[in-house]
Amino acid sequence: MLGSLGALAALSYVNKRPPLQTILTWVEWETLALLFGMMILVAVFAKTGFFDYLALKAYKLSRGHVWRLITLLCACTAITSAFLDNVTVILLLTPVTVTLCQVLNLNPTYILIAEIIFSNIGGAATAMGDPPNILLVTNEELKNAGITFGIFTQNLSVGILFCLVVAYLVLRLIYRNFKFVNDDPPIIEEMKREAEIWRKSADRLPCISAQDKTVKLLLLQKAMTLENRISNLKRRRSTTEDFQQNLQDLERKYFIRDRVLLVKSSIVLGSVILLLFVQSLVESLYLGMGWIAVLGAILLILLADVTHFEEIMEQVEWTTLVFFCGLFILMRSLDELGLVAFIGEHTSDFIQSKLGIAMIVIVWVSALVSAFIDNIPFTTAMIPVILKLHRSTKLDLHPLVWAFSFGSCLGVVEHPNHQSESDGVSGNGTLIAASANVVCAGLAEQYGYPIKFNTFFRVGFLIMLATTTTATLYLLAAYH
C-alpha cells in the first residue's frame, strides 16, 4: 500500500494524477474474487480432516520405509498443490508431517524442505496452484489472446510432469548421504526440543522488572531440569510395542472428522475445477473464474450448514487480498510512468524476433529473479513487459507466457527468514521468494525444527537449476 501510494505521488508530481474511479479500474477484481472464493472453499474443506488423513495414509503405505514415506508425501503435496493454493497445503500438511516424523524418530527438516519444493513445482501445473499463474490467466489482455484456464493447464502440465521426475531424481542424489533417523530415542529427542523451546523463551524475555527476571529464571530452571533428565536417562530404542501404541494414538487423533462434509466439499470443489476448465472451452458460458469460485464458496457454505460464519471469514487471508490490491495499483502506476515500456523496448532489441532466444531469456531471467524477489510482484510487473515484447517482435504470445510461468514458479528458491546465529549468514536472511516457505519455516520453528538458510539453499538451488533446465528443453522441443 505504501508502494502504491508512492507511485501515485510520483504520477501527481509529473501532472498525471489519475482520478479515484480510474485507480479502482486498475485493480484486477476477478483475481481477488478467485482468491477469495478458493480461500473459503479450502477453509471449509480443511474442517473434514482430509489432509491429516492423507498424510497418515501415506505413512501406512510406506510401511516404515523412509524414502517410501518421502515419495508419497511429496506426491500428495504436488497433486493437492495443483488444485489448491500451495500455501494452504503447506500450512495443513506441516504439523502432520512433524507428528509422523516424531513417531518414526526422523528429523523432519529435510522432509519439510522436499514438501515445499514439490508444492511449488506441483502448483505450477495448473492455473490455480500458484499465485503467478492466477495472475496470468485472470489478466484481461492475456484472456483476450486465448490464454484461458484449460489452455494454460494443458500446456504446462506436461512440462511440469517432466520437472517433477527430474526434481525427484536430483532430490534422491542430494539426500543420498543425509541421515534422517535420529541418534537418540524419540523420548530424548522430544525432551531436547522442549528444553530448547524453554531456553529460547527465556532468552526472548526482556529483564525490565523484577517479575520479568523471576519468570526468566523459572524458564531457565525448567530447561535445566529437562537437560539434567536427558543426561541421566539411559539411551534406549523404542520397542515395537511402543511404536504400535504411538501409531494407534496417531490413528485416533487423525481421521476424517466429518464424512458428510467431505462428500459435499469434494463435489463442490470438483464442480468448481470442472467449471474452470469448461468456461475456457465454451465461449457461450459468460461466467468468469472469479464468479465460479465465489458461487462455489457460497454453495458450500449453504450445504455445510455453517452456523458461525465469522470462523470461516477468519480463515480468509485478508492481508494477501489487500497486498494484491496495492500491487495492481503500484504496477499500473509504473506502467503510466513509462518503466514497463523502457524494459520492453530494451528486451525486444536484445531478442531480435527469435522465439527460441526469447523463451530461454524469459525462463532463466524469471527463474533467477524469482529466486531472490517475491514472484507475485515480479509477475505483475512482467505481464505488461511480455505483452509489449509480443507486440514489438510479433512473436507468438503463448510460448512467451509458458516460459514466464515456468521460470517464475520453478525459480522460487525459498529462503526462510528464520535462522540461528550458527547459520553463517548475517542478519535475518535474504528477501522472501514465496509465501509457502515462510509458513512452513515458521511452523517448523515452533515445533523445534528451525530450517536454516544454508540447509535449504543447498537443496533448493540445485533443484531449481535442474527443473529450469528441464523446462527450457521442453519449451524448445514443444514450441520452437
PDB file of N, CA, C and O in Angstrom, residues 6-64:
ATOM      1  N   GLY A   6       3.250   5.774  -3.012  1.00  0.00           N
ATOM      2  CA  GLY A   6       4.411   6.482  -3.541  1.00  0.00           C
ATOM      3  C   GLY A   6       4.359   6.619  -5.051  1.00  0.00           C
ATOM      4  O   GLY A   6       4.730   7.662  -5.610  1.00  0.00           O
ATOM      5  N   ALA A   7       3.896   5.543  -5.739  1.00  0.00           N
ATOM      6  CA  ALA A   7       3.789   5.613  -7.201  1.00  0.00           C
ATOM      7  C   ALA A   7       2.742   6.632  -7.630  1.00  0.00           C
ATOM      8  O   ALA A   7       2.943   7.372  -8.605  1.00  0.00           O
ATOM      9  N   LEU A   8       1.618   6.701  -6.910  1.00  0.00           N
ATOM     10  CA  LEU A   8       0.591   7.696  -7.222  1.00  0.00           C
ATOM     11  C   LEU A   8       1.107   9.111  -6.959  1.00  0.00           C
ATOM     12  O   LEU A   8       0.768  10.055  -7.685  1.00  0.00           O
ATOM     13  N   ALA A   9       1.934   9.247  -5.913  1.00  0.00           N
ATOM     14  CA  ALA A   9       2.537  10.559  -5.638  1.00  0.00           C
ATOM     15  C   ALA A   9       3.466  10.974  -6.776  1.00  0.00           C
ATOM     16  O   ALA A   9       3.514  12.151  -7.164  1.00  0.00           O
ATOM     17  N   ALA A  10       4.199   9.984  -7.335  1.00  0.00           N
ATOM     18  CA  ALA A  10       5.075  10.292  -8.462  1.00  0.00           C
ATOM     19  C   ALA A  10       4.267  10.720  -9.689  1.00  0.00           C
ATOM     20  O   ALA A  10       4.653  11.645 -10.417  1.00  0.00           O
ATOM     21  N   LEU A  11       3.116  10.053  -9.915  1.00  0.00           N
ATOM     22  CA  LEU A  11       2.250  10.458 -11.020  1.00  0.00           C
ATOM     23  C   LEU A  11       1.711  11.877 -10.819  1.00  0.00           C
ATOM     24  O   LEU A  11       1.606  12.664 -11.765  1.00  0.00           O
ATOM     25  N   SER A  12       1.386  12.182  -9.582  1.00  0.00           N
ATOM     26  CA  SER A  12       0.896  13.533  -9.284  1.00  0.00           C
ATOM     27  C   SER A  12       1.984  14.569  -9.519  1.00  0.00           C
ATOM     28  O   SER A  12       1.726  15.676  -9.988  1.00  0.00           O
ATOM     29  N   TYR A  13       3.216  14.200  -9.212  1.00  0.00           N
ATOM     30  CA  TYR A  13       4.337  15.130  -9.362  1.00  0.00           C
ATOM     31  C   TYR A  13       4.565  15.482 -10.834  1.00  0.00           C
ATOM     32  O   TYR A  13       4.966  16.607 -11.156  1.00  0.00           O
ATOM     33  N   VAL A  14       4.305  14.525 -11.729  1.00  0.00           N
ATOM     34  CA  VAL A  14       4.509  14.787 -13.168  1.00  0.00           C
ATOM     35  C   VAL A  14       3.184  15.156 -13.844  1.00  0.00           C
ATOM     36  O   VAL A  14       3.051  15.032 -15.063  1.00  0.00           O
ATOM     37  N   ASN A  15       2.221  15.599 -13.039  1.00  0.00           N
ATOM     38  CA  ASN A  15       0.920  16.063 -13.550  1.00  0.00           C
ATOM     39  C   ASN A  15       0.140  14.970 -14.290  1.00  0.00           C
ATOM     40  O   ASN A  15      -0.502  15.214 -15.323  1.00  0.00           O
ATOM     41  N   LYS A  16       0.213  13.717 -13.798  1.00  0.00           N
ATOM     42  CA  LYS A  16      -0.533  12.602 -14.388  1.00  0.00           C
ATOM     43  C   LYS A  16      -1.407  11.911 -13.337  1.00  0.00           C
ATOM     44  O   LYS A  16      -1.697  10.724 -13.459  1.00  0.00           O
ATOM     45  N   ARG A  17      -1.809  12.643 -12.316  1.00  0.00           N
ATOM     46  CA  ARG A  17      -2.579  12.018 -11.232  1.00  0.00           C
ATOM     47  C   ARG A  17      -3.924  11.545 -11.757  1.00  0.00           C
ATOM     48  O   ARG A  17      -4.717  12.333 -12.272  1.00  0.00           O
ATOM     49  N   PRO A  18      -4.224  10.215 -11.646  1.00  0.00           N
ATOM     50  CA  PRO A  18      -5.493   9.700 -12.149  1.00  0.00           C
ATOM     51  C   PRO A  18      -6.601   9.908 -11.122  1.00  0.00           C
ATOM     52  O   PRO A  18      -6.343   9.973  -9.909  1.00  0.00           O
ATOM     53  N   PRO A  19      -7.862  10.009 -11.542  1.00  0.00           N
ATOM     54  CA  PRO A  19      -8.975  10.096 -10.582  1.00  0.00           C
ATOM     55  C   PRO A  19      -9.185   8.752  -9.883  1.00  0.00           C
ATOM     56  O   PRO A  19      -8.709   7.705 -10.340  1.00  0.00           O
ATOM     57  N   LEU A  20      -9.910   8.796  -8.779  1.00  0.00           N
ATOM     58  CA  LEU A  20     -10.140   7.590  -7.981  1.00  0.00           C
ATOM     59  C   LEU A  20     -10.852   6.507  -8.794  1.00  0.00           C
ATOM     60  O   LEU A  20     -10.544   5.318  -8.654  1.00  0.00           O
ATOM     61  N   GLN A  21     -11.796   6.910  -9.654  1.00  0.00           N
ATOM     62  CA  GLN A  21     -12.517   5.931 -10.467  1.00  0.00           C
ATOM     63  C   GLN A  21     -11.561   5.153 -11.369  1.00  0.00           C
ATOM     64  O   GLN A  21     -11.701   3.942 -11.553  1.00  0.00           O
ATOM     65  N   THR A  22     -10.579   5.840 -11.906  1.00  0.00           N
ATOM     66  CA  THR A  22      -9.591   5.173 -12.765  1.00  0.00           C
ATOM     67  C   THR A  22      -8.709   4.231 -11.964  1.00  0.00           C
ATOM     68  O   THR A  22      -8.391   3.125 -12.416  1.00  0.00           O
ATOM     69  N   ILE A  23      -8.316   4.661 -10.777  1.00  0.00           N
ATOM     70  CA  ILE A  23      -7.461   3.822  -9.925  1.00  0.00           C
ATOM     71  C   ILE A  23      -8.159   2.512  -9.577  1.00  0.00           C
ATOM     72  O   ILE A  23      -7.549   1.434  -9.572  1.00  0.00           O
ATOM     73  N   LEU A  24      -9.458   2.574  -9.308  1.00  0.00           N
ATOM     74  CA  LEU A  24     -10.207   1.362  -8.961  1.00  0.00           C
ATOM     75  C   LEU A  24     -10.289   0.396 -10.145  1.00  0.00           C
ATOM     76  O   LEU A  24     -10.354  -0.821  -9.947  1.00  0.00           O
ATOM     77  N   THR A  25     -10.276   0.921 -11.363  1.00  0.00           N
ATOM     78  CA  THR A  25     -10.301   0.035 -12.529  1.00  0.00           C
ATOM     79  C   THR A  25      -8.963  -0.674 -12.740  1.00  0.00           C
ATOM     80  O   THR A  25      -8.905  -1.661 -13.472  1.00  0.00           O
ATOM     81  N   TRP A  26      -7.898  -0.185 -12.123  1.00  0.00           N
ATOM     82  CA  TRP A  26      -6.601  -0.838 -12.235  1.00  0.00           C
ATOM     83  C   TRP A  26      -6.544  -2.139 -11.440  1.00  0.00           C
ATOM     84  O   TRP A  26      -5.702  -2.995 -11.720  1.00  0.00           O
ATOM     85  N   VAL A  27      -7.379  -2.279 -10.443  1.00  0.00           N
ATOM     86  CA  VAL A  27      -7.393  -3.492  -9.613  1.00  0.00           C
ATOM     87  C   VAL A  27      -8.048  -4.627 -10.393  1.00  0.00           C
ATOM     88  O   VAL A  27      -9.130  -4.474 -10.951  1.00  0.00           O
ATOM     89  N   GLU A  28      -7.382  -5.790 -10.443  1.00  0.00           N
ATOM     90  CA  GLU A  28      -7.933  -6.967 -11.110  1.00  0.00           C
ATOM     91  C   GLU A  28      -8.898  -7.660 -10.153  1.00  0.00           C
ATOM     92  O   GLU A  28      -8.534  -8.541  -9.382  1.00  0.00           O
ATOM     93  N   TRP A  29     -10.165  -7.244 -10.217  1.00  0.00           N
ATOM     94  CA  TRP A  29     -11.143  -7.749  -9.257  1.00  0.00           C
ATOM     95  C   TRP A  29     -11.425  -9.233  -9.451  1.00  0.00           C
ATOM     96  O   TRP A  29     -11.770  -9.930  -8.482  1.00  0.00           O
ATOM     97  N   GLU A  30     -11.296  -9.728 -10.667  1.00  0.00           N
ATOM     98  CA  GLU A  30     -11.535 -11.160 -10.873  1.00  0.00           C
ATOM     99  C   GLU A  30     -10.475 -12.006 -10.178  1.00  0.00           C
ATOM    100  O   GLU A  30     -10.766 -13.075  -9.647  1.00  0.00           O
ATOM    101  N   THR A  31      -9.243 -11.525 -10.165  1.00  0.00           N
ATOM    102  CA  THR A  31      -8.191 -12.225  -9.432  1.00  0.00           C
ATOM    103  C   THR A  31      -8.502 -12.280  -7.945  1.00  0.00           C
ATOM    104  O   THR A  31      -8.356 -13.332  -7.296  1.00  0.00           O
ATOM    105  N   LEU A  32      -8.926 -11.151  -7.386  1.00  0.00           N
ATOM    106  CA  LEU A  32      -9.272 -11.119  -5.963  1.00  0.00           C
ATOM    107  C   LEU A  32     -10.461 -12.020  -5.669  1.00  0.00           C
ATOM    108  O   LEU A  32     -10.487 -12.706  -4.629  1.00  0.00           O
ATOM    109  N   ALA A  33     -11.448 -12.046  -6.558  1.00  0.00           N
ATOM    110  CA  ALA A  33     -12.618 -12.903  -6.354  1.00  0.00           C
ATOM    111  C   ALA A  33     -12.227 -14.375  -6.390  1.00  0.00           C
ATOM    112  O   ALA A  33     -12.726 -15.188  -5.597  1.00  0.00           O
ATOM    113  N   LEU A  34     -11.336 -14.750  -7.313  1.00  0.00           N
ATOM    114  CA  LEU A  34     -10.879 -16.136  -7.400  1.00  0.00           C
ATOM    115  C   LEU A  34     -10.146 -16.548  -6.125  1.00  0.00           C
ATOM    116  O   LEU A  34     -10.400 -17.624  -5.567  1.00  0.00           O
ATOM    117  N   LEU A  35      -9.246 -15.691  -5.655  1.00  0.00           N
ATOM    118  CA  LEU A  35      -8.516 -15.987  -4.421  1.00  0.00           C
ATOM    119  C   LEU A  35      -9.456 -16.060  -3.227  1.00  0.00           C
ATOM    120  O   LEU A  35      -9.355 -16.984  -2.394  1.00  0.00           O
ATOM    121  N   PHE A  36     -10.370 -15.127  -3.125  1.00  0.00           N
ATOM    122  CA  PHE A  36     -11.313 -15.089  -2.007  1.00  0.00           C
ATOM    123  C   PHE A  36     -12.186 -16.353  -1.981  1.00  0.00           C
ATOM    124  O   PHE A  36     -12.367 -16.987  -0.939  1.00  0.00           O
ATOM    125  N   GLY A  37     -12.719 -16.724  -3.143  1.00  0.00           N
ATOM    126  CA  GLY A  37     -13.565 -17.915  -3.198  1.00  0.00           C
ATOM    127  C   GLY A  37     -12.810 -19.184  -2.865  1.00  0.00           C
ATOM    128  O   GLY A  37     -13.311 -20.040  -2.108  1.00  0.00           O
ATOM    129  N   MET A  38     -11.592 -19.335  -3.381  1.00  0.00           N
ATOM    130  CA  MET A  38     -10.808 -20.535  -3.103  1.00  0.00           C
ATOM    131  C   MET A  38     -10.384 -20.596  -1.640  1.00  0.00           C
ATOM    132  O   MET A  38     -10.297 -21.685  -1.056  1.00  0.00           O
ATOM    133  N   MET A  39     -10.126 -19.447  -1.013  1.00  0.00           N
ATOM    134  CA  MET A  39      -9.783 -19.436   0.414  1.00  0.00           C
ATOM    135  C   MET A  39     -10.930 -19.977   1.262  1.00  0.00           C
ATOM    136  O   MET A  39     -10.721 -20.756   2.203  1.00  0.00           O
ATOM    137  N   ILE A  40     -12.146 -19.582   0.935  1.00  0.00           N
ATOM    138  CA  ILE A  40     -13.310 -20.065   1.684  1.00  0.00           C
ATOM    139  C   ILE A  40     -13.528 -21.555   1.423  1.00  0.00           C
ATOM    140  O   ILE A  40     -13.816 -22.336   2.343  1.00  0.00           O
ATOM    141  N   LEU A  41     -13.399 -21.988   0.168  1.00  0.00           N
ATOM    142  CA  LEU A  41     -13.559 -23.402  -0.156  1.00  0.00           C
ATOM    143  C   LEU A  41     -12.570 -24.265   0.617  1.00  0.00           C
ATOM    144  O   LEU A  41     -12.943 -25.300   1.182  1.00  0.00           O
ATOM    145  N   VAL A  42     -11.322 -23.846   0.661  1.00  0.00           N
ATOM    146  CA  VAL A  42     -10.299 -24.614   1.368  1.00  0.00           C
ATOM    147  C   VAL A  42     -10.536 -24.580   2.880  1.00  0.00           C
ATOM    148  O   VAL A  42     -10.319 -25.579   3.574  1.00  0.00           O
ATOM    149  N   ALA A  43     -10.997 -23.442   3.408  1.00  0.00           N
ATOM    150  CA  ALA A  43     -11.255 -23.334   4.847  1.00  0.00           C
ATOM    151  C   ALA A  43     -12.332 -24.321   5.286  1.00  0.00           C
ATOM    152  O   ALA A  43     -12.209 -24.966   6.332  1.00  0.00           O
ATOM    153  N   VAL A  44     -13.378 -24.457   4.491  1.00  0.00           N
ATOM    154  CA  VAL A  44     -14.433 -25.428   4.819  1.00  0.00           C
ATOM    155  C   VAL A  44     -13.934 -26.851   4.603  1.00  0.00           C
ATOM    156  O   VAL A  44     -14.188 -27.751   5.413  1.00  0.00           O
ATOM    157  N   PHE A  45     -13.195 -27.057   3.512  1.00  0.00           N
ATOM    158  CA  PHE A  45     -12.689 -28.394   3.189  1.00  0.00           C
ATOM    159  C   PHE A  45     -11.734 -28.905   4.264  1.00  0.00           C
ATOM    160  O   PHE A  45     -11.707 -30.107   4.578  1.00  0.00           O
ATOM    161  N   ALA A  46     -10.938 -28.013   4.864  1.00  0.00           N
ATOM    162  CA  ALA A  46      -9.970 -28.429   5.880  1.00  0.00           C
ATOM    163  C   ALA A  46     -10.639 -28.936   7.146  1.00  0.00           C
ATOM    164  O   ALA A  46     -10.045 -29.708   7.909  1.00  0.00           O
ATOM    165  N   LYS A  47     -11.876 -28.522   7.390  1.00  0.00           N
ATOM    166  CA  LYS A  47     -12.590 -28.962   8.595  1.00  0.00           C
ATOM    167  C   LYS A  47     -12.921 -30.445   8.565  1.00  0.00           C
ATOM    168  O   LYS A  47     -13.252 -31.035   9.588  1.00  0.00           O
ATOM    169  N   THR A  48     -12.846 -31.074   7.397  1.00  0.00           N
ATOM    170  CA  THR A  48     -13.155 -32.500   7.292  1.00  0.00           C
ATOM    171  C   THR A  48     -12.037 -33.382   7.842  1.00  0.00           C
ATOM    172  O   THR A  48     -12.254 -34.561   8.114  1.00  0.00           O
ATOM    173  N   GLY A  49     -10.813 -32.849   7.987  1.00  0.00           N
ATOM    174  CA  GLY A  49      -9.677 -33.648   8.423  1.00  0.00           C
ATOM    175  C   GLY A  49      -9.031 -34.429   7.297  1.00  0.00           C
ATOM    176  O   GLY A  49      -8.262 -35.357   7.551  1.00  0.00           O
ATOM    177  N   PHE A  50      -9.317 -34.045   6.047  1.00  0.00           N
ATOM    178  CA  PHE A  50      -8.820 -34.799   4.897  1.00  0.00           C
ATOM    179  C   PHE A  50      -7.302 -34.767   4.813  1.00  0.00           C
ATOM    180  O   PHE A  50      -6.662 -35.792   4.514  1.00  0.00           O
ATOM    181  N   PHE A  51      -6.676 -33.627   5.069  1.00  0.00           N
ATOM    182  CA  PHE A  51      -5.225 -33.510   4.932  1.00  0.00           C
ATOM    183  C   PHE A  51      -4.500 -34.353   5.986  1.00  0.00           C
ATOM    184  O   PHE A  51      -3.468 -34.973   5.699  1.00  0.00           O
ATOM    185  N   ASP A  52      -5.033 -34.381   7.206  1.00  0.00           N
ATOM    186  CA  ASP A  52      -4.453 -35.236   8.235  1.00  0.00           C
ATOM    187  C   ASP A  52      -4.543 -36.706   7.832  1.00  0.00           C
ATOM    188  O   ASP A  52      -3.586 -37.474   7.973  1.00  0.00           O
ATOM    189  N   TYR A  53      -5.700 -37.096   7.335  1.00  0.00           N
ATOM    190  CA  TYR A  53      -5.909 -38.479   6.917  1.00  0.00           C
ATOM    191  C   TYR A  53      -5.006 -38.835   5.738  1.00  0.00           C
ATOM    192  O   TYR A  53      -4.485 -39.956   5.658  1.00  0.00           O
ATOM    193  N   LEU A  54      -4.795 -37.897   4.828  1.00  0.00           N
ATOM    194  CA  LEU A  54      -3.956 -38.136   3.656  1.00  0.00           C
ATOM    195  C   LEU A  54      -2.519 -38.428   4.070  1.00  0.00           C
ATOM    196  O   LEU A  54      -1.881 -39.371   3.568  1.00  0.00           O
ATOM    197  N   ALA A  55      -1.978 -37.635   4.997  1.00  0.00           N
ATOM    198  CA  ALA A  55      -0.610 -37.849   5.457  1.00  0.00           C
ATOM    199  C   ALA A  55      -0.484 -39.165   6.224  1.00  0.00           C
ATOM    200  O   ALA A  55       0.513 -39.888   6.090  1.00  0.00           O
ATOM    201  N   LEU A  56      -1.477 -39.488   7.040  1.00  0.00           N
ATOM    202  CA  LEU A  56      -1.457 -40.743   7.792  1.00  0.00           C
ATOM    203  C   LEU A  56      -1.531 -41.936   6.841  1.00  0.00           C
ATOM    204  O   LEU A  56      -0.871 -42.965   7.062  1.00  0.00           O
ATOM    205  N   LYS A  57      -2.326 -41.801   5.773  1.00  0.00           N
ATOM    206  CA  LYS A  57      -2.422 -42.873   4.777  1.00  0.00           C
ATOM    207  C   LYS A  57      -1.079 -43.081   4.087  1.00  0.00           C
ATOM    208  O   LYS A  57      -0.671 -44.229   3.814  1.00  0.00           O
ATOM    209  N   ALA A  58      -0.385 -41.988   3.810  1.00  0.00           N
ATOM    210  CA  ALA A  58       0.944 -42.100   3.200  1.00  0.00           C
ATOM    211  C   ALA A  58       1.906 -42.829   4.126  1.00  0.00           C
ATOM    212  O   ALA A  58       2.737 -43.634   3.688  1.00  0.00           O
ATOM    213  N   TYR A  59       1.792 -42.570   5.426  1.00  0.00           N
ATOM    214  CA  TYR A  59       2.648 -43.240   6.398  1.00  0.00           C
ATOM    215  C   TYR A  59       2.359 -44.741   6.438  1.00  0.00           C
ATOM    216  O   TYR A  59       3.275 -45.569   6.488  1.00  0.00           O
ATOM    217  N   LYS A  60       1.092 -45.108   6.383  1.00  0.00           N
ATOM    218  CA  LYS A  60       0.736 -46.528   6.400  1.00  0.00           C
ATOM    219  C   LYS A  60       1.257 -47.234   5.152  1.00  0.00           C
ATOM    220  O   LYS A  60       1.787 -48.352   5.222  1.00  0.00           O
ATOM    221  N   LEU A  61       1.092 -46.593   3.994  1.00  0.00           N
ATOM    222  CA  LEU A  61       1.554 -47.208   2.750  1.00  0.00           C
ATOM    223  C   LEU A  61       3.073 -47.346   2.705  1.00  0.00           C
ATOM    224  O   LEU A  61       3.601 -48.245   2.047  1.00  0.00           O
ATOM    225  N   SER A  62       3.778 -46.463   3.394  1.00  0.00           N
ATOM    226  CA  SER A  62       5.244 -46.528   3.394  1.00  0.00           C
ATOM    227  C   SER A  62       5.771 -47.696   4.203  1.00  0.00           C
ATOM    228  O   SER A  62       6.915 -48.112   4.025  1.00  0.00           O
ATOM    229  N   ARG A  63       4.946 -48.223   5.134  1.00  0.00           N
ATOM    230  CA  ARG A  63       5.338 -49.362   5.983  1.00  0.00           C
ATOM    231  C   ARG A  63       6.638 -49.113   6.727  1.00  0.00           C
ATOM    232  O   ARG A  63       7.445 -50.024   6.923  1.00  0.00           O
ATOM    233  N   GLY A  64       6.867 -47.847   7.109  1.00  0.00           N
ATOM    234  CA  GLY A  64       8.036 -47.522   7.909  1.00  0.00           C
ATOM    235  C   GLY A  64       9.284 -47.221   7.114  1.00  0.00           C
ATOM    236  O   GLY A  64      10.311 -46.864   7.700  1.00  0.00           O
TER     237      GLY A  64
END
